[in-house]
Amino acid sequence: MTTQPLDERPREDDASSPGSHGGRVTNRRSFLRGALSAGVAGVATGAAAGAGIAAGLDGGTPAAAAAPAPVVPFHGQHQAGVATEAQRNSTMVSFDVLAANKGELTDLLRTLTDRARFLTAGGTPPDPGISAPPTDSGILGPQVPADRLTVTVGVGASLFDDRYGLASRKPAGLTAMRTFPNDFLDAAQCHGDLSLHLCADNPDTVLHALRDIARHTRGAMQIRWQIDGFQSPPRPSGTPRNLMGFKDGTSNLHGYDTQQMNDLVWLPVGDKSGWAAGGTYQVVRTIRMLVEFWDRVSITEQENMFGRRRDSGAPLDGDKEFDTPNFAADPVGTAIPLTSHIRRANPRTSDTAGSRILRRPYNYNRGIDSVGNVDCGLVFICYQKDLATQFETVQKRLADEPLVDYIQPFGGGYFLVLPGVRDANDYLGRTMLA
């Protein structure tokens, strides 16, 4: 690992320009190689820490010792952070890739893999010696806890331009996110070459991981946009609530249901984009909620817009949160309005069953805007096999629903979550680059 301070290393001439692929850092590739070498040492330390956790569990942990932080396995056919039970905190980050050629892109993805492998396992960062900058920010202390951290990496359609010779590898279903009716998209908050979703049980773990990855990939990719999120605890029970006060995700797919995941989420072997088998399409939509106006709406009108009771989450024709609404018995919308969100999003007919998606949303709060209004809302994230027949089909059904008067989608993008890293010799994007 180079000992040159970060603030003295060569910088991208116009890295502050979103979407720019202009000037290059002359020694970027040597920097990435140095980062990769340092990361390998860190992985060995992390693996040892993981072995220690396993030994403690097998041999019994002393009563006075704190239980070790849980570890979400990094290796597997699929990346973690999709089917994983949602952690409490996250950040969604989009990057412009600045690597000069395919070789540097390969170095970048190897470095990303190396850092994710260490960070998700936890362990002790390597000691750089007394004359070098520390190899870790230290915000989590001398030992990096795993804290159920997941690092989920996706690629956008723009990565498959003429920079890296990947045009022929671009999956047919991967496009730039389109603008839908009622959108208020800000170009600076949309799209990107690469997506990074970091989730953990504590917010400092998420920030630590982002700083670590940004440090080790400096010069090879530049943050385009970022938004932090959190999940509220169930109140009083059941599904967590969004910032409009309603339970969010009652009828969601279940990540632990292998059949549902294979049918609706994971890309299969033999798909027309065979290298992507084990991956999935990711949709990110950042949606501001106009809460000052929403809070002045009567509870009856709010419930009619959602189609559910605010207190219990039950459908308007039911008694409990997980009761299935009976749309067939209510064809004119007497109990649940035909325009309600749950009725449009999931009509529960045989011909709409294939458009279901796996939702993994987070709330966000960014303080106040320039005129003093609360800037909060939803980081909507979902996963599916096919963008057109799943997410976009649902989104078209939601056009002009009553809720659009109280929400403003302003950013996000479409990404392909790369297949998982199979073992210690594998790396993210290997099959894409082959």
Short mmCIF file of C-alpha atoms in Angstrom, two decimals:
data_model
loop_
_atom_site.label_atom_id
_atom_site.label_comp_id
_atom_site.label_asym_id
_atom_site.label_seq_id
_atom_site.Cartn_x
_atom_site.Cartn_y
_atom_site.Cartn_z
CA MET A 1 0.00 0.00 0.00
CA THR A 2 1.42 3.36 -0.96
CA THR A 3 2.27 5.65 1.95
CA GLN A 4 1.53 8.84 0.03
CA PRO A 5 -1.23 10.81 1.83
CA LEU A 6 -4.54 10.70 0.03
CA ASP A 7 -4.79 14.47 -0.28
CA GLU A 8 -1.44 14.57 -2.10
CA ARG A 9 -2.24 11.86 -4.64
CA PRO A 10 -3.07 12.88 -8.21
CA ARG A 11 -6.71 13.89 -8.63
CA GLU A 12 -9.15 13.60 -11.52
CA ASP A 13 -9.10 16.97 -13.32
CA ASP A 14 -12.88 17.25 -13.61
CA ALA A 15 -14.14 14.59 -11.18
CA SER A 16 -16.67 17.05 -9.81
CA SER A 17 -18.58 16.93 -13.09
CA PRO A 18 -21.26 14.22 -12.87
CA GLY A 19 -21.12 11.79 -15.74
CA SER A 20 -17.75 13.04 -17.02
CA HIS A 21 -15.32 10.45 -18.36
CA GLY A 22 -12.74 13.02 -19.34
CA GLY A 23 -9.25 13.46 -17.78
CA ARG A 24 -7.41 10.49 -16.23
CA VAL A 25 -5.16 10.00 -13.22
CA THR A 26 -1.80 8.99 -14.63
CA ASN A 27 -0.92 6.44 -11.92
CA ARG A 28 -4.45 5.21 -11.25
CA ARG A 29 -3.76 1.59 -12.14
CA SER A 30 -0.70 1.40 -9.90
CA PHE A 31 -2.80 2.86 -7.11
CA LEU A 32 -5.47 0.22 -7.60
CA ARG A 33 -2.88 -2.52 -7.57
CA GLY A 34 -1.50 -1.13 -4.31
CA ALA A 35 -4.98 -1.02 -2.82
CA LEU A 36 -5.58 -4.59 -3.90
CA SER A 37 -2.36 -5.77 -2.26
CA ALA A 38 -3.26 -4.07 1.00
CA GLY A 39 -6.76 -5.50 0.79
CA VAL A 40 -5.46 -9.07 0.47
CA ALA A 41 -3.72 -8.65 3.81
CA GLY A 42 -6.93 -7.33 5.28
CA VAL A 43 -8.91 -10.27 3.95
CA ALA A 44 -6.56 -12.70 5.66
CA THR A 45 -7.12 -10.85 8.91
CA GLY A 46 -10.87 -10.82 8.38
CA ALA A 47 -10.93 -14.52 7.61
CA ALA A 48 -9.07 -15.21 10.83
CA ALA A 49 -11.60 -13.13 12.71
CA GLY A 50 -14.41 -15.11 11.09
CA ALA A 51 -12.77 -18.35 12.15
CA GLY A 52 -12.52 -17.00 15.68
CA ILE A 53 -16.24 -16.26 15.69
CA ALA A 54 -16.99 -19.79 14.54
CA ALA A 55 -14.70 -21.25 17.20
CA GLY A 56 -16.38 -19.16 19.87
CA LEU A 57 -19.79 -20.40 18.83
CA ASP A 58 -18.68 -24.05 18.71
CA GLY A 59 -16.77 -23.98 21.96
CA GLY A 60 -19.11 -21.75 23.93
CA THR A 61 -18.71 -18.04 24.61
CA PRO A 62 -17.82 -16.96 28.16
CA ALA A 63 -20.79 -15.38 29.89
CA ALA A 64 -18.94 -12.09 30.38
CA ALA A 65 -17.94 -11.79 26.70
CA ALA A 66 -20.08 -9.78 24.30
CA ALA A 67 -21.69 -11.81 21.54
CA PRO A 68 -19.81 -11.39 18.25
CA ALA A 69 -21.41 -9.29 15.53
CA PRO A 70 -23.34 -11.47 13.10
CA VAL A 71 -21.82 -12.02 9.66
CA VAL A 72 -23.81 -12.17 6.43
CA PRO A 73 -21.91 -14.62 4.17
CA PHE A 74 -20.17 -12.87 1.28
CA HIS A 75 -19.53 -15.81 -1.06
CA GLY A 76 -22.34 -17.49 -2.96
CA GLN A 77 -24.23 -17.79 -6.22
CA HIS A 78 -26.01 -14.50 -5.50
CA GLN A 79 -24.79 -11.30 -3.91
CA ALA A 80 -25.98 -10.63 -0.39
CA GLY A 81 -28.23 -7.63 0.22
CA VAL A 82 -31.05 -8.74 -2.08
CA ALA A 83 -32.67 -11.72 -0.37
CA THR A 84 -31.03 -10.78 2.96
CA GLU A 85 -33.42 -9.66 5.68
CA ALA A 86 -33.24 -5.87 5.56
CA GLN A 87 -30.85 -4.22 8.01
CA ARG A 88 -31.79 -1.01 9.80
CA ASN A 89 -29.46 1.39 7.93
CA SER A 90 -28.27 1.83 4.36
CA THR A 91 -26.74 4.12 1.80
CA MET A 92 -27.39 3.88 -1.92
CA VAL A 93 -24.56 5.30 -3.99
CA SER A 94 -24.18 5.69 -7.75
CA PHE A 95 -20.76 6.10 -9.35
CA ASP A 96 -19.31 7.23 -12.65
CA VAL A 97 -16.49 4.84 -13.56
CA LEU A 98 -13.27 6.66 -14.50
CA ALA A 99 -11.07 3.65 -15.28
CA ALA A 100 -9.14 4.28 -18.50
CA ASN A 101 -9.53 0.84 -20.07
CA LYS A 102 -10.76 -2.68 -19.50
CA GLY A 103 -7.67 -3.61 -17.52
CA GLU A 104 -8.27 -0.79 -15.06
CA LEU A 105 -11.96 -1.70 -14.86
CA THR A 106 -10.91 -5.24 -13.95
CA ASP A 107 -8.60 -3.87 -11.25
CA LEU A 108 -11.46 -1.75 -9.92
CA LEU A 109 -13.86 -4.69 -9.65
CA ARG A 110 -11.19 -6.87 -8.03
CA THR A 111 -10.52 -4.14 -5.48
CA LEU A 112 -14.23 -3.71 -4.80
CA THR A 113 -14.50 -7.44 -4.23
CA ASP A 114 -11.51 -7.49 -1.93
CA ARG A 115 -12.79 -4.64 0.23
CA ALA A 116 -16.31 -6.08 0.40
CA ARG A 117 -14.92 -9.47 1.41
CA PHE A 118 -12.97 -7.95 4.31
CA LEU A 119 -15.59 -5.46 5.47
CA THR A 120 -18.44 -7.98 5.56
CA ALA A 121 -16.34 -10.47 7.52
CA GLY A 122 -14.84 -7.91 9.90
CA GLY A 123 -11.40 -8.10 11.45
CA THR A 124 -8.31 -6.07 12.27
CA PRO A 125 -6.99 -3.68 9.60
CA PRO A 126 -3.31 -4.16 8.77
CA ASP A 127 -0.76 -2.00 10.58
CA PRO A 128 0.96 0.36 8.09
CA GLY A 129 3.75 1.32 10.42
CA ILE A 130 4.35 4.54 12.32
CA SER A 131 5.29 6.68 9.30
CA ALA A 132 2.30 5.88 7.08
CA PRO A 133 -1.32 6.98 7.21
CA PRO A 134 -3.56 4.44 8.99
CA THR A 135 -5.17 1.84 6.76
CA ASP A 136 -8.57 2.40 8.36
CA SER A 137 -10.59 5.46 9.36
CA GLY A 138 -10.89 4.13 12.93
CA ILE A 139 -14.51 5.21 13.36
CA LEU A 140 -15.46 1.67 14.39
CA GLY A 141 -12.49 1.23 16.70
CA PRO A 142 -9.39 -0.96 16.26
CA GLN A 143 -11.47 -4.00 15.25
CA VAL A 144 -13.92 -3.70 12.35
CA PRO A 145 -17.19 -5.45 13.30
CA ALA A 146 -19.19 -7.26 10.63
CA ASP A 147 -22.48 -5.80 11.94
CA ARG A 148 -24.50 -7.68 9.27
CA LEU A 149 -22.93 -5.47 6.59
CA THR A 150 -23.82 -6.30 3.01
CA VAL A 151 -22.19 -4.78 -0.08
CA THR A 152 -24.33 -5.13 -3.20
CA VAL A 153 -22.83 -4.00 -6.52
CA GLY A 154 -24.69 -3.36 -9.77
CA VAL A 155 -23.81 -1.96 -13.19
CA GLY A 156 -25.77 0.53 -15.28
CA ALA A 157 -26.42 0.55 -19.02
CA SER A 158 -23.86 3.36 -19.49
CA LEU A 159 -21.00 1.03 -18.50
CA PHE A 160 -21.55 -0.85 -21.75
CA ASP A 161 -20.55 2.01 -24.05
CA ASP A 162 -17.36 2.00 -26.11
CA ARG A 163 -14.90 2.61 -23.25
CA TYR A 164 -14.33 -0.99 -22.19
CA GLY A 165 -15.34 -3.09 -25.19
CA LEU A 166 -18.44 -4.36 -23.39
CA ALA A 167 -21.13 -3.27 -25.85
CA SER A 168 -21.77 -6.83 -27.01
CA ARG A 169 -22.08 -7.96 -23.38
CA LYS A 170 -24.88 -5.57 -22.47
CA PRO A 171 -28.01 -7.46 -21.38
CA ALA A 172 -30.95 -6.67 -23.65
CA GLY A 173 -33.15 -5.83 -20.67
CA LEU A 174 -30.77 -3.25 -19.17
CA THR A 175 -31.62 0.33 -20.14
CA ALA A 176 -31.42 3.78 -18.62
CA MET A 177 -34.32 4.51 -16.27
CA ARG A 178 -37.16 6.13 -18.19
CA THR A 179 -39.19 9.12 -17.07
CA PHE A 180 -42.69 8.13 -15.99
CA PRO A 181 -45.79 10.32 -15.71
CA ASN A 182 -45.71 12.44 -12.53
CA ASP A 183 -41.89 12.22 -12.24
CA PHE A 184 -39.78 15.26 -11.31
CA LEU A 185 -36.38 13.82 -12.19
CA ASP A 186 -33.16 15.71 -11.56
CA ALA A 187 -30.48 14.56 -14.02
CA ALA A 188 -27.76 14.97 -11.38
CA GLN A 189 -29.61 12.46 -9.15
CA CYS A 190 -30.18 9.81 -11.84
CA HIS A 191 -28.40 6.89 -13.51
CA GLY A 192 -24.72 5.93 -13.17
CA ASP A 193 -22.18 3.36 -14.35
CA LEU A 194 -22.15 1.44 -11.08
CA SER A 195 -24.42 1.16 -8.04
CA LEU A 196 -23.32 0.34 -4.51
CA HIS A 197 -25.89 -0.49 -1.84
CA LEU A 198 -24.40 -0.73 1.65
CA CYS A 199 -26.63 -2.00 4.47
CA ALA A 200 -25.84 -2.74 8.12
CA ASP A 201 -27.43 -2.72 11.53
CA ASN A 202 -25.72 0.54 12.54
CA PRO A 203 -25.20 3.77 10.57
CA ASP A 204 -21.51 4.14 11.44
CA THR A 205 -20.82 0.72 9.88
CA VAL A 206 -22.41 1.90 6.63
CA LEU A 207 -20.41 5.13 6.58
CA HIS A 208 -17.21 3.29 7.47
CA ALA A 209 -17.70 0.91 4.54
CA LEU A 210 -18.36 3.75 2.11
CA ARG A 211 -15.24 5.63 3.21
CA ASP A 212 -13.14 2.49 2.97
CA ILE A 213 -14.35 1.64 -0.53
CA ALA A 214 -14.06 5.25 -1.74
CA ARG A 215 -10.49 5.38 -0.46
CA HIS A 216 -9.39 2.18 -2.11
CA THR A 217 -11.03 3.00 -5.45
CA ARG A 218 -10.04 6.66 -5.64
CA GLY A 219 -9.30 7.69 -9.20
CA ALA A 220 -11.14 4.73 -10.70
CA MET A 221 -14.70 5.77 -9.86
CA GLN A 222 -16.35 8.95 -8.61
CA ILE A 223 -19.57 9.32 -6.62
CA ARG A 224 -22.37 10.66 -8.82
CA TRP A 225 -25.14 10.72 -6.20
CA GLN A 226 -25.81 9.25 -2.78
CA ILE A 227 -28.75 8.95 -0.40
CA ASP A 228 -28.83 7.48 3.11
CA GLY A 229 -31.77 5.48 4.38
CA PHE A 230 -33.16 3.85 7.51
CA GLN A 231 -35.84 1.33 8.37
CA SER A 232 -38.12 2.05 11.28
CA PRO A 233 -38.78 -0.74 13.77
CA PRO A 234 -42.25 -2.32 13.56
CA ARG A 235 -44.70 -0.12 15.46
CA PRO A 236 -46.30 -1.78 17.29
CA SER A 237 -45.65 -4.99 15.32
CA GLY A 238 -45.62 -6.43 11.83
CA THR A 239 -44.26 -4.52 8.83
CA PRO A 240 -42.24 -1.28 9.32
CA ARG A 241 -43.92 2.01 8.39
CA ASN A 242 -43.00 4.61 5.80
CA LEU A 243 -42.94 8.33 6.59
CA MET A 244 -46.57 8.72 5.58
CA GLY A 245 -47.40 6.54 8.57
CA PHE A 246 -48.48 3.43 6.64
CA LYS A 247 -46.97 -0.05 6.78
CA ASP A 248 -44.80 -0.53 3.72
CA GLY A 249 -44.35 -3.98 2.17
CA THR A 250 -47.10 -6.09 3.74
CA SER A 251 -47.58 -8.23 0.60
CA ASN A 252 -43.92 -8.27 -0.42
CA LEU A 253 -42.12 -11.32 -1.78
CA HIS A 254 -40.04 -13.24 0.75
CA GLY A 255 -36.30 -13.46 0.19
CA TYR A 256 -36.17 -16.82 1.95
CA ASP A 257 -38.72 -18.32 -0.48
CA THR A 258 -36.46 -20.06 -2.99
CA GLN A 259 -39.27 -20.71 -5.44
CA GLN A 260 -40.44 -17.09 -5.47
CA MET A 261 -36.88 -15.84 -5.87
CA ASN A 262 -36.15 -18.20 -8.76
CA ASP A 263 -39.45 -17.43 -10.47
CA LEU A 264 -39.45 -13.66 -10.09
CA VAL A 265 -36.03 -12.31 -9.07
CA TRP A 266 -32.88 -14.24 -10.00
CA LEU A 267 -31.68 -14.39 -13.61
CA PRO A 268 -31.40 -18.04 -14.61
CA VAL A 269 -28.63 -20.04 -16.23
CA GLY A 270 -29.32 -20.18 -19.94
CA ASP A 271 -30.80 -16.69 -20.06
CA LYS A 272 -29.93 -14.70 -23.20
CA SER A 273 -27.43 -12.79 -21.05
CA GLY A 274 -25.86 -15.99 -19.72
CA TRP A 275 -22.95 -14.26 -17.97
CA ALA A 276 -25.47 -12.54 -15.66
CA ALA A 277 -26.97 -15.77 -14.28
CA GLY A 278 -27.43 -15.40 -10.54
CA GLY A 279 -27.82 -11.64 -10.81
CA THR A 280 -30.99 -9.56 -10.87
CA TYR A 281 -32.26 -6.22 -12.10
CA GLN A 282 -32.28 -3.43 -9.51
CA VAL A 283 -34.56 -0.40 -9.62
CA VAL A 284 -33.79 2.59 -7.43
CA ARG A 285 -36.33 5.41 -7.15
CA THR A 286 -35.80 8.29 -4.70
CA ILE A 287 -39.22 9.66 -3.84
CA ARG A 288 -39.83 12.77 -1.81
CA MET A 289 -42.99 12.81 0.31
CA LEU A 290 -44.72 16.17 0.62
CA VAL A 291 -45.47 15.58 4.26
CA GLU A 292 -46.62 19.12 5.10
CA PHE A 293 -49.57 18.62 2.73
CA TRP A 294 -50.08 14.95 3.58
CA ASP A 295 -50.41 15.71 7.28
CA ARG A 296 -53.42 17.94 6.54
CA VAL A 297 -55.37 15.17 4.78
CA SER A 298 -58.13 13.36 6.70
CA ILE A 299 -57.39 9.83 7.87
CA THR A 300 -60.29 8.48 5.79
CA GLU A 301 -58.89 10.00 2.60
CA GLN A 302 -55.38 8.76 3.42
CA GLU A 303 -56.66 5.22 3.95
CA ASN A 304 -58.67 5.31 0.72
CA MET A 305 -55.57 6.34 -1.21
CA PHE A 306 -53.58 3.40 0.17
CA GLY A 307 -56.44 0.92 0.49
CA ARG A 308 -55.36 -0.01 4.02
CA ARG A 309 -56.00 1.03 7.61
CA ARG A 310 -53.24 3.23 8.92
CA ASP A 311 -53.26 1.82 12.46
CA SER A 312 -53.26 -1.93 11.74
CA GLY A 313 -52.21 -2.12 8.11
CA ALA A 314 -55.27 -4.28 7.34
CA PRO A 315 -56.88 -3.93 3.91
CA LEU A 316 -60.07 -1.88 4.07
CA ASP A 317 -62.14 -5.05 3.63
CA GLY A 318 -60.21 -6.97 6.32
CA ASP A 319 -59.34 -6.95 9.99
CA LYS A 320 -55.61 -7.82 10.20
CA GLU A 321 -52.49 -6.66 8.39
CA PHE A 322 -51.88 -9.87 6.49
CA ASP A 323 -55.49 -10.47 5.43
CA THR A 324 -55.71 -10.80 1.65
CA PRO A 325 -57.95 -8.14 0.08
CA ASN A 326 -60.83 -9.67 -1.87
CA PHE A 327 -60.95 -7.51 -4.97
CA ALA A 328 -63.09 -10.03 -6.83
CA ALA A 329 -65.89 -9.58 -4.29
CA ASP A 330 -65.65 -5.79 -4.62
CA PRO A 331 -65.66 -5.12 -8.40
CA VAL A 332 -66.82 -1.49 -8.17
CA GLY A 333 -64.55 -0.47 -5.27
CA THR A 334 -67.12 -0.05 -2.53
CA ALA A 335 -64.74 -1.20 0.22
CA ILE A 336 -61.37 -0.58 -1.45
CA PRO A 337 -61.42 2.19 -4.10
CA LEU A 338 -60.42 1.16 -7.61
CA THR A 339 -57.83 3.94 -7.55
CA SER A 340 -56.19 2.79 -4.29
CA HIS A 341 -52.47 2.05 -4.26
CA ILE A 342 -52.74 -1.61 -3.26
CA ARG A 343 -55.38 -2.28 -5.90
CA ARG A 344 -53.34 -0.78 -8.73
CA ALA A 345 -49.94 -2.05 -7.61
CA ASN A 346 -51.08 -5.66 -7.14
CA PRO A 347 -54.53 -6.40 -8.62
CA ARG A 348 -54.16 -10.05 -7.52
CA THR A 349 -55.33 -11.58 -10.78
CA SER A 350 -53.83 -14.57 -12.55
CA ASP A 351 -52.48 -12.42 -15.39
CA THR A 352 -50.72 -9.94 -13.05
CA ALA A 353 -49.03 -12.47 -10.74
CA GLY A 354 -45.88 -12.42 -12.92
CA SER A 355 -45.37 -8.68 -12.38
CA ARG A 356 -44.65 -8.98 -8.65
CA ILE A 357 -41.35 -7.56 -7.41
CA LEU A 358 -39.12 -7.91 -4.36
CA ARG A 359 -39.20 -4.58 -2.55
CA ARG A 360 -36.38 -3.47 -0.21
CA PRO A 361 -37.20 0.17 0.59
CA TYR A 362 -35.68 2.57 3.11
CA ASN A 363 -36.96 5.84 4.53
CA TYR A 364 -34.80 8.94 4.19
CA ASN A 365 -34.60 12.31 5.94
CA ARG A 366 -32.39 15.08 4.54
CA GLY A 367 -33.43 17.90 6.86
CA ILE A 368 -35.12 20.89 5.22
CA ASP A 369 -35.07 22.31 1.71
CA SER A 370 -34.30 25.87 0.60
CA VAL A 371 -37.74 27.13 1.61
CA GLY A 372 -37.86 25.41 4.98
CA ASN A 373 -39.98 22.38 4.10
CA VAL A 374 -39.09 18.94 5.44
CA ASP A 375 -37.15 16.91 2.85
CA CYS A 376 -37.97 13.31 3.62
CA GLY A 377 -39.37 10.33 1.79
CA LEU A 378 -38.59 6.90 0.44
CA VAL A 379 -35.56 5.27 -1.17
CA PHE A 380 -37.58 2.74 -3.15
CA ILE A 381 -35.46 -0.25 -4.18
CA CYS A 382 -36.79 -3.37 -5.85
CA TYR A 383 -35.45 -6.47 -7.59
CA GLN A 384 -36.86 -8.52 -10.46
CA LYS A 385 -36.00 -10.73 -13.43
CA ASP A 386 -37.38 -8.35 -16.04
CA LEU A 387 -37.65 -4.58 -15.81
CA ALA A 388 -40.28 -4.22 -18.52
CA THR A 389 -42.72 -6.92 -17.46
CA GLN A 390 -42.36 -6.38 -13.71
CA PHE A 391 -41.40 -2.94 -12.39
CA GLU A 392 -42.43 -0.92 -15.44
CA THR A 393 -45.73 -2.78 -15.74
CA VAL A 394 -46.53 -1.98 -12.10
CA GLN A 395 -45.39 1.63 -12.52
CA LYS A 396 -47.69 2.12 -15.50
CA ARG A 397 -50.65 0.86 -13.46
CA LEU A 398 -49.82 3.45 -10.79
CA ALA A 399 -49.87 6.41 -13.21
CA ASP A 400 -52.11 9.22 -11.93
CA GLU A 401 -53.09 7.38 -8.74
CA PRO A 402 -54.30 9.82 -6.03
CA LEU A 403 -50.99 9.52 -4.15
CA VAL A 404 -49.13 11.39 -6.91
CA ASP A 405 -50.33 14.69 -5.44
CA TYR A 406 -48.25 13.98 -2.33
CA ILE A 407 -45.05 12.45 -3.72
CA GLN A 408 -42.28 13.59 -6.09
CA PRO A 409 -39.93 10.96 -7.60
CA PHE A 410 -36.72 12.91 -8.26
CA GLY A 411 -33.92 10.42 -8.89
CA GLY A 412 -32.64 6.86 -9.14
CA GLY A 413 -31.71 4.46 -11.89
CA TYR A 414 -31.74 0.94 -13.30
CA PHE A 415 -28.84 -1.42 -12.59
CA LEU A 416 -27.98 -5.06 -13.06
CA VAL A 417 -26.82 -6.60 -9.78
CA LEU A 418 -23.82 -8.73 -10.71
CA PRO A 419 -23.74 -12.47 -10.01
CA GLY A 420 -22.31 -13.48 -6.65
CA VAL A 421 -18.66 -14.15 -5.86
CA ARG A 422 -18.33 -17.93 -5.65
CA ASP A 423 -15.09 -18.26 -3.65
CA ALA A 424 -11.86 -16.55 -2.62
CA ASN A 425 -10.50 -16.75 -6.19
CA ASP A 426 -13.57 -15.17 -7.80
CA TYR A 427 -14.40 -11.47 -8.14
CA LEU A 428 -17.38 -9.28 -8.98
CA GLY A 429 -17.97 -8.93 -12.72
CA ARG A 430 -15.64 -11.77 -13.75
CA THR A 431 -18.22 -13.35 -16.07
CA MET A 432 -19.08 -9.95 -17.57
CA LEU A 433 -15.44 -9.25 -18.42
CA ALA A 434 -14.63 -12.75 -19.70
#
